[in-house]
Amino acid sequence: MTLTGLYVPLITPFDDAGAVALDALEALAHRILDAGATGLVALGTTAEPAALSGPERRAVVDVAARVCGERAARLLVGATTPPELEALRDRPEVTAALSLVPPFTRPGEAGVLAHFRRLATGPVPLVVYHVPYRTGQSLSADAVRRLAALPGVVGVKYAVGGIDDDTVALMADLPDGFAVLGGDDVFVSPLLALGAHGAILASAHVATARFAELVEAWRAGDAVRARSLGHRLAALSGALFAEPNPTVVKAVLHALGVIPTAEVRLPLLPARPDTTRAALRHADALLHAPA
């Protein structure tokens, strides 16, 4: 199984009373798949999982699993500990778990490898989430290849903050059957140009079809179409990430009438009106541009 295509890490919409708006979440999931996404991610960092209760997290996964089951779409679920992975054992709709490189402790490459060797014995395949500017742990291209060699590790969400020497080295010699999914929204087009298999993008809540088109264009080798579209989508992504994710994404979706409120839970604060307006201008230009 090599994961390809566009995956959207679902936000968690809240209603006017502050509860999880499950009906809005279900409608959003269908909307994203209707627009051409390959699959969904539940309980990624975009979902504010640390601010959700245990029952709320289970309900979010229930919704995503039901939608993906109905649509024959792939589902990734954020799960980083053995108990979280074990909770996915009886969920046949789950394609893989999205598992974060251990944050803050900076265990070194050998420690990261040992950590995932243990997790990979769990009930579902793993996609390693490598985001060193959040975890504090860098990984060389060789370390990523050693992770790829572990049975049960099927890919990486690759979000290193740009295109560096290790990125180029990794993409020049990709392990067979191992998916590299771009996770830096602004830099996803150049990573796809280097051969990434797809992407996991919070920005793709907005202009989903255009992000799916970008992935398809680079995979098809249509550099002319992909390059132009990639520039425009990078500008949208920059606007959507002008404040901590997913605050601006939620504000834009609310302004477009997709979710009932733009509310986020602490420690996040709602996006500023000027930031939201700027993102809406970029979104409007893409949503109404010729296909």
Short mmCIF file of C-alpha atoms in Angstrom, two decimals:
data_model
loop_
_atom_site.label_atom_id
_atom_site.label_comp_id
_atom_site.label_asym_id
_atom_site.label_seq_id
_atom_site.Cartn_x
_atom_site.Cartn_y
_atom_site.Cartn_z
CA MET A 1 0.00 0.00 0.00
CA THR A 2 1.51 3.31 -1.11
CA LEU A 3 -0.53 6.31 0.00
CA THR A 4 -1.04 8.88 -2.73
CA GLY A 5 -3.27 11.88 -3.29
CA LEU A 6 -4.67 14.65 -1.11
CA TYR A 7 -5.66 14.14 2.53
CA VAL A 8 -7.38 16.88 4.53
CA PRO A 9 -6.84 16.96 8.32
CA LEU A 10 -10.31 17.81 9.55
CA ILE A 11 -10.96 20.75 11.83
CA THR A 12 -13.37 20.19 14.71
CA PRO A 13 -16.32 22.58 14.29
CA PHE A 14 -18.09 23.87 17.41
CA ASP A 15 -21.64 25.08 17.76
CA ASP A 16 -22.92 28.24 19.48
CA ALA A 17 -22.88 26.47 22.84
CA GLY A 18 -19.26 25.38 22.39
CA ALA A 19 -20.05 21.69 21.81
CA VAL A 20 -18.63 19.67 18.92
CA ALA A 21 -20.93 20.19 15.92
CA LEU A 22 -20.98 16.62 14.65
CA ASP A 23 -23.52 17.25 11.88
CA ALA A 24 -21.35 20.08 10.54
CA LEU A 25 -18.30 17.82 10.74
CA GLU A 26 -20.06 15.12 8.73
CA ALA A 27 -21.19 17.60 6.09
CA LEU A 28 -17.66 19.06 5.89
CA ALA A 29 -16.16 15.60 5.43
CA HIS A 30 -18.52 14.86 2.52
CA ARG A 31 -17.86 18.31 1.03
CA ILE A 32 -14.10 17.70 1.04
CA LEU A 33 -14.41 14.26 -0.56
CA ASP A 34 -16.88 15.59 -3.12
CA ALA A 35 -14.24 18.16 -4.13
CA GLY A 36 -11.67 15.49 -4.95
CA ALA A 37 -9.72 14.68 -1.80
CA THR A 38 -8.44 11.11 -1.58
CA GLY A 39 -9.05 10.83 2.13
CA LEU A 40 -9.40 12.45 5.52
CA VAL A 41 -7.36 12.76 8.69
CA ALA A 42 -9.21 12.67 12.03
CA LEU A 43 -7.62 13.98 15.23
CA GLY A 44 -4.65 15.56 13.52
CA THR A 45 -3.27 18.69 15.16
CA THR A 46 -5.71 20.76 13.05
CA ALA A 47 -8.55 19.10 14.98
CA GLU A 48 -7.43 20.61 18.32
CA PRO A 49 -7.33 17.10 19.84
CA ALA A 50 -5.69 18.20 23.10
CA ALA A 51 -8.71 20.43 23.75
CA LEU A 52 -11.22 17.62 23.17
CA SER A 53 -12.50 15.23 25.81
CA GLY A 54 -12.18 11.48 25.38
CA PRO A 55 -15.83 11.10 24.33
CA GLU A 56 -15.48 14.01 21.90
CA ARG A 57 -12.41 12.44 20.27
CA ARG A 58 -14.24 9.13 19.88
CA ALA A 59 -17.25 10.89 18.36
CA VAL A 60 -15.03 12.71 15.85
CA VAL A 61 -13.46 9.42 14.76
CA ASP A 62 -16.91 7.82 14.57
CA VAL A 63 -18.04 10.50 12.10
CA ALA A 64 -14.90 10.34 9.97
CA ALA A 65 -14.97 6.54 9.90
CA ARG A 66 -18.63 6.47 8.88
CA VAL A 67 -18.08 8.94 6.05
CA CYS A 68 -14.95 7.20 4.78
CA GLY A 69 -16.68 3.84 4.99
CA GLU A 70 -19.63 5.12 2.96
CA ARG A 71 -17.37 6.77 0.39
CA ALA A 72 -14.67 4.09 0.16
CA ALA A 73 -12.17 6.83 1.07
CA ARG A 74 -8.97 6.44 3.04
CA LEU A 75 -8.86 7.52 6.67
CA LEU A 76 -5.85 8.40 8.80
CA VAL A 77 -6.27 8.97 12.53
CA GLY A 78 -3.91 10.85 14.81
CA ALA A 79 -2.60 8.32 17.34
CA THR A 80 0.80 8.50 18.99
CA THR A 81 0.68 6.24 22.05
CA PRO A 82 0.11 2.46 22.32
CA PRO A 83 -3.33 2.94 23.96
CA GLU A 84 -4.39 5.37 21.22
CA LEU A 85 -3.29 2.89 18.57
CA GLU A 86 -5.02 0.01 20.35
CA ALA A 87 -8.28 1.99 20.25
CA LEU A 88 -8.12 1.74 16.44
CA ARG A 89 -7.99 -2.06 16.39
CA ASP A 90 -11.71 -2.53 15.78
CA ARG A 91 -12.05 0.28 13.24
CA PRO A 92 -11.68 -1.35 9.81
CA GLU A 93 -12.16 2.02 8.06
CA VAL A 94 -8.79 3.25 9.38
CA THR A 95 -6.05 3.04 6.76
CA ALA A 96 -3.21 4.14 9.04
CA ALA A 97 -2.38 6.11 12.15
CA LEU A 98 -0.64 9.47 11.89
CA SER A 99 1.97 9.29 14.67
CA LEU A 100 4.02 12.28 15.77
CA VAL A 101 7.77 12.04 16.28
CA PRO A 102 8.17 12.31 20.10
CA PRO A 103 8.04 16.03 20.92
CA PHE A 104 10.10 18.08 23.37
CA THR A 105 12.26 15.23 24.70
CA ARG A 106 14.56 15.27 21.62
CA PRO A 107 15.49 11.57 22.03
CA GLY A 108 17.88 11.51 19.05
CA GLU A 109 17.51 9.51 15.87
CA ALA A 110 18.18 6.19 17.64
CA GLY A 111 15.48 6.96 20.20
CA VAL A 112 12.99 7.93 17.48
CA LEU A 113 13.72 4.69 15.65
CA ALA A 114 13.23 2.63 18.82
CA HIS A 115 9.99 4.46 19.58
CA PHE A 116 8.50 3.69 16.17
CA ARG A 117 9.81 0.13 16.20
CA ARG A 118 7.60 -0.38 19.26
CA LEU A 119 4.57 1.46 17.87
CA ALA A 120 4.79 -0.42 14.57
CA THR A 121 3.82 -3.64 16.35
CA GLY A 122 0.35 -2.15 16.88
CA PRO A 123 -2.90 -2.94 15.04
CA VAL A 124 -2.67 -0.42 12.16
CA PRO A 125 0.07 0.82 9.82
CA LEU A 126 1.85 4.05 10.73
CA VAL A 127 2.49 7.32 8.94
CA VAL A 128 5.25 9.12 10.83
CA TYR A 129 4.56 12.83 11.37
CA HIS A 130 7.93 14.58 11.06
CA VAL A 131 7.64 18.27 11.95
CA PRO A 132 10.93 19.29 13.62
CA TYR A 133 10.07 22.95 14.18
CA ARG A 134 7.32 21.71 16.52
CA THR A 135 8.91 18.59 18.03
CA GLY A 136 12.48 19.86 18.37
CA GLN A 137 13.79 16.62 16.83
CA SER A 138 15.47 16.69 13.43
CA LEU A 139 15.87 13.56 11.31
CA SER A 140 18.40 12.99 8.55
CA ALA A 141 17.41 11.45 5.23
CA ASP A 142 19.10 8.25 6.37
CA ALA A 143 17.02 8.19 9.57
CA VAL A 144 13.82 8.55 7.57
CA ARG A 145 14.92 5.65 5.35
CA ARG A 146 15.57 3.52 8.45
CA LEU A 147 12.06 4.36 9.67
CA ALA A 148 10.72 3.35 6.26
CA ALA A 149 12.39 -0.03 6.64
CA LEU A 150 10.36 -0.85 9.77
CA PRO A 151 7.51 -3.29 9.11
CA GLY A 152 4.27 -1.40 9.59
CA VAL A 153 5.63 2.08 8.75
CA VAL A 154 4.08 3.04 5.41
CA GLY A 155 4.84 6.72 5.04
CA VAL A 156 5.77 10.08 6.48
CA LYS A 157 4.00 13.40 6.74
CA TYR A 158 7.02 15.50 5.86
CA ALA A 159 6.93 19.03 7.26
CA VAL A 160 10.46 20.35 7.82
CA GLY A 161 9.73 23.99 7.06
CA GLY A 162 11.15 24.14 3.54
CA ILE A 163 13.31 22.26 1.08
CA ASP A 164 16.68 21.52 2.72
CA ASP A 165 19.62 19.24 1.92
CA ASP A 166 18.05 16.25 3.70
CA THR A 167 14.81 16.75 1.78
CA VAL A 168 16.65 16.68 -1.53
CA ALA A 169 18.68 13.63 -0.47
CA LEU A 170 15.56 11.75 0.67
CA MET A 171 13.58 12.52 -2.47
CA ALA A 172 16.50 11.49 -4.69
CA ASP A 173 16.43 7.97 -3.24
CA LEU A 174 12.96 7.08 -1.97
CA PRO A 175 12.39 3.67 -0.36
CA ASP A 176 10.09 1.40 -2.34
CA GLY A 177 6.51 1.33 -1.09
CA PHE A 178 7.04 4.26 1.27
CA ALA A 179 4.90 7.38 0.82
CA VAL A 180 6.16 10.90 1.34
CA LEU A 181 3.18 13.18 1.98
CA GLY A 182 3.90 16.89 2.06
CA GLY A 183 2.79 18.56 5.27
CA ASP A 184 4.08 22.12 4.83
CA ASP A 185 1.24 23.83 3.01
CA VAL A 186 3.27 26.73 1.62
CA PHE A 187 6.07 24.45 0.39
CA VAL A 188 4.01 21.51 -0.84
CA SER A 189 4.30 22.33 -4.55
CA PRO A 190 8.13 22.12 -4.66
CA LEU A 191 8.02 18.90 -2.61
CA LEU A 192 5.56 17.40 -5.07
CA ALA A 193 7.85 18.53 -7.88
CA LEU A 194 10.64 16.50 -6.25
CA GLY A 195 8.44 13.40 -6.27
CA ALA A 196 6.27 13.41 -3.14
CA HIS A 197 3.33 11.02 -3.43
CA GLY A 198 0.71 13.40 -2.08
CA ALA A 199 -0.04 15.78 0.75
CA ILE A 200 -1.80 16.27 4.07
CA LEU A 201 -2.89 19.92 4.02
CA ALA A 202 -5.06 21.93 6.40
CA SER A 203 -5.27 24.66 3.75
CA ALA A 204 -7.18 22.22 1.55
CA HIS A 205 -10.32 22.80 3.61
CA VAL A 206 -10.53 25.80 1.28
CA ALA A 207 -10.27 25.39 -2.51
CA THR A 208 -10.05 21.62 -2.02
CA ALA A 209 -10.46 20.89 -5.71
CA ARG A 210 -7.52 23.13 -6.58
CA PHE A 211 -5.23 21.39 -4.11
CA ALA A 212 -6.32 18.01 -5.50
CA GLU A 213 -5.58 19.36 -8.97
CA LEU A 214 -2.10 20.43 -7.83
CA VAL A 215 -1.26 16.95 -6.56
CA GLU A 216 -2.60 15.37 -9.75
CA ALA A 217 -0.70 17.80 -12.00
CA TRP A 218 2.69 17.12 -10.42
CA ARG A 219 2.03 13.37 -10.35
CA ALA A 220 1.19 13.55 -14.08
CA GLY A 221 4.33 15.56 -14.86
CA ASP A 222 2.38 18.62 -15.99
CA ALA A 223 4.87 21.17 -14.65
CA VAL A 224 3.41 24.15 -16.49
CA ARG A 225 -0.04 23.74 -14.96
CA ALA A 226 1.33 22.71 -11.54
CA ARG A 227 3.82 25.54 -11.23
CA SER A 228 1.27 28.30 -11.85
CA LEU A 229 -1.33 26.72 -9.59
CA GLY A 230 1.25 26.04 -6.90
CA HIS A 231 2.18 29.73 -6.69
CA ARG A 232 -1.45 30.74 -6.17
CA LEU A 233 -2.12 28.03 -3.60
CA ALA A 234 1.03 28.93 -1.68
CA ALA A 235 -0.31 32.48 -1.33
CA LEU A 236 -3.60 31.10 -0.01
CA SER A 237 -1.78 28.83 2.43
CA GLY A 238 0.33 31.71 3.68
CA ALA A 239 -2.82 33.70 4.40
CA LEU A 240 -4.50 30.75 6.13
CA PHE A 241 -1.44 30.22 8.35
CA ALA A 242 -0.98 33.91 9.21
CA GLU A 243 -2.22 33.02 12.71
CA PRO A 244 -1.98 29.70 14.59
CA ASN A 245 -3.72 26.87 12.75
CA PRO A 246 -6.68 26.24 12.51
CA THR A 247 -7.93 29.67 13.59
CA VAL A 248 -7.93 31.30 10.15
CA VAL A 249 -9.16 28.15 8.40
CA LYS A 250 -12.13 28.05 10.77
CA ALA A 251 -12.83 31.75 10.32
CA VAL A 252 -12.86 31.38 6.54
CA LEU A 253 -15.07 28.28 6.62
CA HIS A 254 -17.51 30.10 8.90
CA ALA A 255 -17.53 33.15 6.63
CA LEU A 256 -18.30 30.85 3.69
CA GLY A 257 -21.22 29.31 5.60
CA VAL A 258 -19.60 25.87 5.87
CA ILE A 259 -19.45 25.58 9.69
CA PRO A 260 -21.72 27.15 12.33
CA THR A 261 -19.07 29.17 14.20
CA ALA A 262 -15.41 30.10 13.94
CA GLU A 263 -14.82 29.14 17.57
CA VAL A 264 -11.60 27.53 18.76
CA ARG A 265 -10.68 26.33 22.24
CA LEU A 266 -7.94 27.69 24.45
CA PRO A 267 -5.01 28.09 24.23
CA LEU A 268 -5.99 29.19 20.71
CA LEU A 269 -7.71 32.53 20.17
CA PRO A 270 -10.04 33.40 17.28
CA ALA A 271 -8.46 34.83 14.14
CA ARG A 272 -8.46 38.61 13.73
CA PRO A 273 -10.95 40.13 11.26
CA ASP A 274 -8.21 41.60 9.06
CA THR A 275 -6.43 38.25 8.80
CA THR A 276 -9.70 36.55 7.90
CA ARG A 277 -10.50 39.13 5.22
CA ALA A 278 -7.07 38.69 3.64
CA ALA A 279 -7.49 34.91 3.51
CA LEU A 280 -10.98 35.28 2.06
CA ARG A 281 -9.61 37.44 -0.76
CA HIS A 282 -7.14 34.72 -1.72
CA ALA A 283 -9.83 32.05 -1.41
CA ASP A 284 -12.27 34.02 -3.55
CA ALA A 285 -9.67 34.45 -6.30
CA LEU A 286 -9.08 30.71 -6.44
CA LEU A 287 -12.69 29.62 -6.06
CA HIS A 288 -13.80 31.81 -8.94
CA ALA A 289 -10.81 31.41 -11.23
CA PRO A 290 -11.30 29.42 -14.46
CA ALA A 291 -10.56 25.68 -14.01
#
